[in-house]
Amino acid sequence: MPESTRSTAPHESLPDGPAADADPRPTGTGSCSFYRGSGGRFVRDLDAGAMATALRECLHADAMAAGGGNALWVDIDSQDPAQHALLRSVFDFHPLAIEDTLSDESRVRVEQYEDAYLFVIVRAVAFQAATPDPYDLITHNLYFFIGRNYLVTVHEGPTPAIAALRTQVERNPALLGRGPARLAHLVMDQAIDAYFPILDGIDDFFDEIEPRVFSDFDEHALQDIFQLKRLVLTLRRYLSPQREVFNVLANRPTELIAPESQRYFADVHDHVMRIYDSLDSARELLGSTLDSYLTQVSNRTGKATKGLSVVATVSVPLVVVAGMWGMNFERVPFAEYRYGFEMMIVFQLLIGVLLAVMLRWRKLI
């Protein structure tokens, strides 16, 4: 397998062989780029001139040639104006598509620009580790320009899925020979699979919340339930349009994606549907958990009210009798008896006990 090389200056033709002192650091624009030319030669980190030459070769190459044709992958960080300018100066993409790559609020979708390329937007998510909120998400869009024998990916800042693909291509340049659609699939697949650890975190939450609701009643559980419910609704909102995106990539006939490559997108579509179904189940379970929590609150309030009602009911005769004997009259029954006061105390207690027994017999307490 040839070693990787990088171009050092603009030129009209790519080198036929690898350079002996290949430098893994990007040069020129600083964009990450890989090119697989005729005969399996592998070049990386092209400057703008070499990139334009490689693009022309890709557009004239036969994508279905035996052993794989020419293939170009360019990864662009939209935070770097020099890199982002390549979308217009080298690839001449539609201005509206280029504008979308600058906004993280762009709608997830797939569009085909004539027969030239597909423009795909996919939303990637991960837990935000820099905030104290355990349910805080960090999201970013991944943009794909899938053309004939070339792939351009655009993102803002470091992206795990892109970094993983870059490592794979560096270790195995033959991956470029599988075509741009397969390369795009590898990135999209990892971006979607990043949802699964979040689902595992949701499952762990349900394992923890049950004793907090039913055994050891925790008043702070309500806040956690609402936070997780917001997380689930957010994930569903991100995944909902991606179902249609991968359905299009997997089933809509196009010359830019070979039928065998569409099978791989069908697998990603299946992952999306599984995650979406799991989120639906989690939403229903959260609704049930919330109802159970509110029922527990109501039951505890009812028990407290019931206890106070019993105390108030039993205290009524005591207050009545004490009030009657506390009136300012000359003739008070039992006042002339030596143990009259004690007799009235016993009488009041007997009335309270009899009232409590009656309430118990009527199953009111």
mmCIF file of N, CA, C and O in Angstrom, residues 64-107:
data_model
loop_
_atom_site.group_PDB
_atom_site.id
_atom_site.type_symbol
_atom_site.label_atom_id
_atom_site.label_comp_id
_atom_site.label_asym_id
_atom_site.label_seq_id
_atom_site.Cartn_x
_atom_site.Cartn_y
_atom_site.Cartn_z
ATOM 1 N N MET A 64 -17.731 3.542 -11.422
ATOM 2 C CA MET A 64 -17.977 2.114 -11.285
ATOM 3 C C MET A 64 -16.856 1.290 -11.898
ATOM 4 O O MET A 64 -17.021 0.119 -12.199
ATOM 5 N N ALA A 65 -15.681 1.912 -12.092
ATOM 6 C CA ALA A 65 -14.576 1.171 -12.690
ATOM 7 C C ALA A 65 -14.150 0.033 -11.789
ATOM 8 O O ALA A 65 -14.260 0.098 -10.573
ATOM 9 N N ALA A 66 -13.644 -1.022 -12.405
ATOM 10 C CA ALA A 66 -13.217 -2.190 -11.636
ATOM 11 C C ALA A 66 -12.092 -1.789 -10.696
ATOM 12 O O ALA A 66 -11.144 -1.110 -11.080
ATOM 13 N N GLY A 67 -12.191 -2.234 -9.477
ATOM 14 C CA GLY A 67 -11.193 -1.905 -8.483
ATOM 15 C C GLY A 67 -11.370 -0.531 -7.870
ATOM 16 O O GLY A 67 -10.582 -0.097 -7.046
ATOM 17 N N GLY A 68 -12.413 0.189 -8.270
ATOM 18 C CA GLY A 68 -12.667 1.512 -7.704
ATOM 19 C C GLY A 68 -11.991 2.589 -8.521
ATOM 20 O O GLY A 68 -10.869 2.446 -8.994
ATOM 21 N N GLY A 69 -12.676 3.698 -8.751
ATOM 22 C CA GLY A 69 -12.116 4.789 -9.520
ATOM 23 C C GLY A 69 -11.497 5.841 -8.621
ATOM 24 O O GLY A 69 -11.184 5.603 -7.463
ATOM 25 N N ASN A 70 -11.282 7.027 -9.196
ATOM 26 C CA ASN A 70 -10.724 8.122 -8.410
ATOM 27 C C ASN A 70 -11.724 8.532 -7.327
ATOM 28 O O ASN A 70 -12.932 8.451 -7.522
ATOM 29 N N ALA A 71 -11.189 9.007 -6.211
ATOM 30 C CA ALA A 71 -12.056 9.422 -5.103
ATOM 31 C C ALA A 71 -11.376 10.539 -4.327
ATOM 32 O O ALA A 71 -10.177 10.456 -4.026
ATOM 33 N N LEU A 72 -12.138 11.571 -4.002
ATOM 34 C CA LEU A 72 -11.631 12.722 -3.264
ATOM 35 C C LEU A 72 -12.529 12.985 -2.072
ATOM 36 O O LEU A 72 -13.756 13.029 -2.205
ATOM 37 N N TRP A 73 -11.911 13.132 -0.915
ATOM 38 C CA TRP A 73 -12.654 13.529 0.277
ATOM 39 C C TRP A 73 -12.000 14.768 0.865
ATOM 40 O O TRP A 73 -10.799 14.774 1.157
ATOM 41 N N VAL A 74 -12.804 15.806 1.041
ATOM 42 C CA VAL A 74 -12.326 17.052 1.620
ATOM 43 C C VAL A 74 -13.188 17.364 2.831
ATOM 44 O O VAL A 74 -14.419 17.395 2.726
ATOM 45 N N ASP A 75 -12.550 17.566 3.969
ATOM 46 C CA ASP A 75 -13.263 17.926 5.198
ATOM 47 C C ASP A 75 -12.944 19.372 5.536
ATOM 48 O O ASP A 75 -11.774 19.767 5.574
ATOM 49 N N ILE A 76 -13.971 20.174 5.782
ATOM 50 C CA ILE A 76 -13.812 21.612 5.963
ATOM 51 C C ILE A 76 -14.408 22.032 7.298
ATOM 52 O O ILE A 76 -15.533 21.643 7.637
ATOM 53 N N ASP A 77 -13.641 22.802 8.038
ATOM 54 C CA ASP A 77 -14.121 23.409 9.277
ATOM 55 C C ASP A 77 -14.665 24.784 8.921
ATOM 56 O O ASP A 77 -13.923 25.678 8.494
ATOM 57 N N SER A 78 -15.965 24.974 9.127
ATOM 58 C CA SER A 78 -16.600 26.232 8.713
ATOM 59 C C SER A 78 -16.132 27.422 9.532
ATOM 60 O O SER A 78 -16.399 28.571 9.172
ATOM 61 N N GLN A 79 -15.435 27.183 10.643
ATOM 62 C CA GLN A 79 -14.904 28.282 11.445
ATOM 63 C C GLN A 79 -13.701 28.956 10.781
ATOM 64 O O GLN A 79 -13.344 30.069 11.146
ATOM 65 N N ASP A 80 -13.081 28.255 9.838
ATOM 66 C CA ASP A 80 -11.921 28.779 9.127
ATOM 67 C C ASP A 80 -12.384 29.380 7.802
ATOM 68 O O ASP A 80 -12.789 28.646 6.892
ATOM 69 N N PRO A 81 -12.364 30.701 7.645
ATOM 70 C CA PRO A 81 -12.835 31.310 6.393
ATOM 71 C C PRO A 81 -12.085 30.815 5.164
ATOM 72 O O PRO A 81 -12.678 30.682 4.087
ATOM 73 N N ALA A 82 -10.773 30.549 5.308
ATOM 74 C CA ALA A 82 -9.997 30.079 4.157
ATOM 75 C C ALA A 82 -10.480 28.710 3.696
ATOM 76 O O ALA A 82 -10.562 28.443 2.488
ATOM 77 N N GLN A 83 -10.774 27.843 4.658
ATOM 78 C CA GLN A 83 -11.299 26.531 4.293
ATOM 79 C C GLN A 83 -12.695 26.657 3.683
ATOM 80 O O GLN A 83 -12.994 26.039 2.666
ATOM 81 N N HIS A 84 -13.533 27.467 4.326
ATOM 82 C CA HIS A 84 -14.910 27.575 3.865
ATOM 83 C C HIS A 84 -14.982 28.166 2.460
ATOM 84 O O HIS A 84 -15.902 27.851 1.687
ATOM 85 N N ALA A 85 -14.028 29.002 2.104
ATOM 86 C CA ALA A 85 -14.020 29.601 0.773
ATOM 87 C C ALA A 85 -13.829 28.565 -0.323
ATOM 88 O O ALA A 85 -14.185 28.808 -1.487
ATOM 89 N N LEU A 86 -13.279 27.393 0.001
ATOM 90 C CA LEU A 86 -13.081 26.348 -1.002
ATOM 91 C C LEU A 86 -14.403 25.851 -1.575
ATOM 92 O O LEU A 86 -14.451 25.369 -2.706
ATOM 93 N N LEU A 87 -15.482 25.949 -0.781
ATOM 94 C CA LEU A 87 -16.780 25.471 -1.263
ATOM 95 C C LEU A 87 -17.210 26.219 -2.524
ATOM 96 O O LEU A 87 -17.878 25.644 -3.400
ATOM 97 N N ARG A 88 -16.816 27.486 -2.616
ATOM 98 C CA ARG A 88 -17.173 28.269 -3.794
ATOM 99 C C ARG A 88 -16.049 28.268 -4.834
ATOM 100 O O ARG A 88 -16.290 28.055 -6.022
ATOM 101 N N SER A 89 -14.820 28.495 -4.369
ATOM 102 C CA SER A 89 -13.721 28.683 -5.321
ATOM 103 C C SER A 89 -13.317 27.401 -6.029
ATOM 104 O O SER A 89 -12.948 27.424 -7.205
ATOM 105 N N VAL A 90 -13.402 26.267 -5.343
ATOM 106 C CA VAL A 90 -12.969 24.999 -5.935
ATOM 107 C C VAL A 90 -14.157 24.172 -6.411
ATOM 108 O O VAL A 90 -14.185 23.686 -7.542
ATOM 109 N N PHE A 91 -15.183 24.048 -5.578
ATOM 110 C CA PHE A 91 -16.283 23.138 -5.895
ATOM 111 C C PHE A 91 -17.478 23.840 -6.546
ATOM 112 O O PHE A 91 -18.325 23.167 -7.142
ATOM 113 N N ASP A 92 -17.581 25.140 -6.395
ATOM 114 C CA ASP A 92 -18.648 25.911 -7.024
ATOM 115 C C ASP A 92 -20.031 25.375 -6.640
ATOM 116 O O ASP A 92 -20.905 25.177 -7.492
ATOM 117 N N PHE A 93 -20.221 25.137 -5.340
ATOM 118 C CA PHE A 93 -21.515 24.676 -4.871
ATOM 119 C C PHE A 93 -22.515 25.833 -4.915
ATOM 120 O O PHE A 93 -22.148 27.003 -5.011
ATOM 121 N N HIS A 94 -23.798 25.480 -4.817
ATOM 122 C CA HIS A 94 -24.851 26.489 -4.871
ATOM 123 C C HIS A 94 -24.713 27.440 -3.678
ATOM 124 O O HIS A 94 -24.463 27.000 -2.544
ATOM 125 N N PRO A 95 -24.883 28.738 -3.892
ATOM 126 C CA PRO A 95 -24.723 29.703 -2.791
ATOM 127 C C PRO A 95 -25.638 29.448 -1.606
ATOM 128 O O PRO A 95 -25.257 29.680 -0.452
ATOM 129 N N LEU A 96 -26.863 28.966 -1.866
ATOM 130 C CA LEU A 96 -27.777 28.702 -0.748
ATOM 131 C C LEU A 96 -27.276 27.549 0.112
ATOM 132 O O LEU A 96 -27.417 27.569 1.348
ATOM 133 N N ALA A 97 -26.722 26.517 -0.539
ATOM 134 C CA ALA A 97 -26.161 25.398 0.218
ATOM 135 C C ALA A 97 -24.950 25.850 1.021
ATOM 136 O O ALA A 97 -24.774 25.446 2.185
ATOM 137 N N ILE A 98 -24.115 26.686 0.421
ATOM 138 C CA ILE A 98 -22.949 27.202 1.134
ATOM 139 C C ILE A 98 -23.392 28.035 2.337
ATOM 140 O O ILE A 98 -22.819 27.951 3.427
ATOM 141 N N GLU A 99 -24.429 28.828 2.150
ATOM 142 C CA GLU A 99 -24.941 29.643 3.252
ATOM 143 C C GLU A 99 -25.461 28.779 4.390
ATOM 144 O O GLU A 99 -25.290 29.109 5.574
ATOM 145 N N ASP A 100 -26.100 27.661 4.054
ATOM 146 C CA ASP A 100 -26.629 26.770 5.086
ATOM 147 C C ASP A 100 -25.526 26.194 5.963
ATOM 148 O O ASP A 100 -25.750 25.899 7.144
ATOM 149 N N THR A 101 -24.338 25.983 5.399
ATOM 150 C CA THR A 101 -23.244 25.385 6.175
ATOM 151 C C THR A 101 -22.714 26.319 7.254
ATOM 152 O O THR A 101 -21.946 25.886 8.112
ATOM 153 N N LEU A 102 -23.115 27.579 7.222
ATOM 154 C CA LEU A 102 -22.651 28.545 8.219
ATOM 155 C C LEU A 102 -23.610 28.674 9.392
ATOM 156 O O LEU A 102 -23.311 29.372 10.357
ATOM 157 N N SER A 103 -24.761 28.020 9.309
ATOM 158 C CA SER A 103 -25.763 28.123 10.370
ATOM 159 C C SER A 103 -26.028 26.761 10.978
ATOM 160 O O SER A 103 -26.356 25.801 10.272
ATOM 161 N N ASP A 104 -25.881 26.688 12.301
ATOM 162 C CA ASP A 104 -26.182 25.429 12.989
ATOM 163 C C ASP A 104 -27.673 25.224 13.167
ATOM 164 O O ASP A 104 -28.098 24.206 13.714
ATOM 165 N N GLU A 105 -28.473 26.199 12.748
ATOM 166 C CA GLU A 105 -29.918 26.077 12.836
ATOM 167 C C GLU A 105 -30.530 25.602 11.517
ATOM 168 O O GLU A 105 -31.760 25.573 11.393
ATOM 169 N N SER A 106 -29.696 25.260 10.556
ATOM 170 C CA SER A 106 -30.208 24.798 9.260
ATOM 171 C C SER A 106 -31.021 23.521 9.449
ATOM 172 O O SER A 106 -30.668 22.644 10.247
ATOM 173 N N ARG A 107 -32.091 23.420 8.700
ATOM 174 C CA ARG A 107 -33.009 22.291 8.837
ATOM 175 C C ARG A 107 -32.377 21.017 8.280
ATOM 176 O O ARG A 107 -31.737 21.028 7.236
#
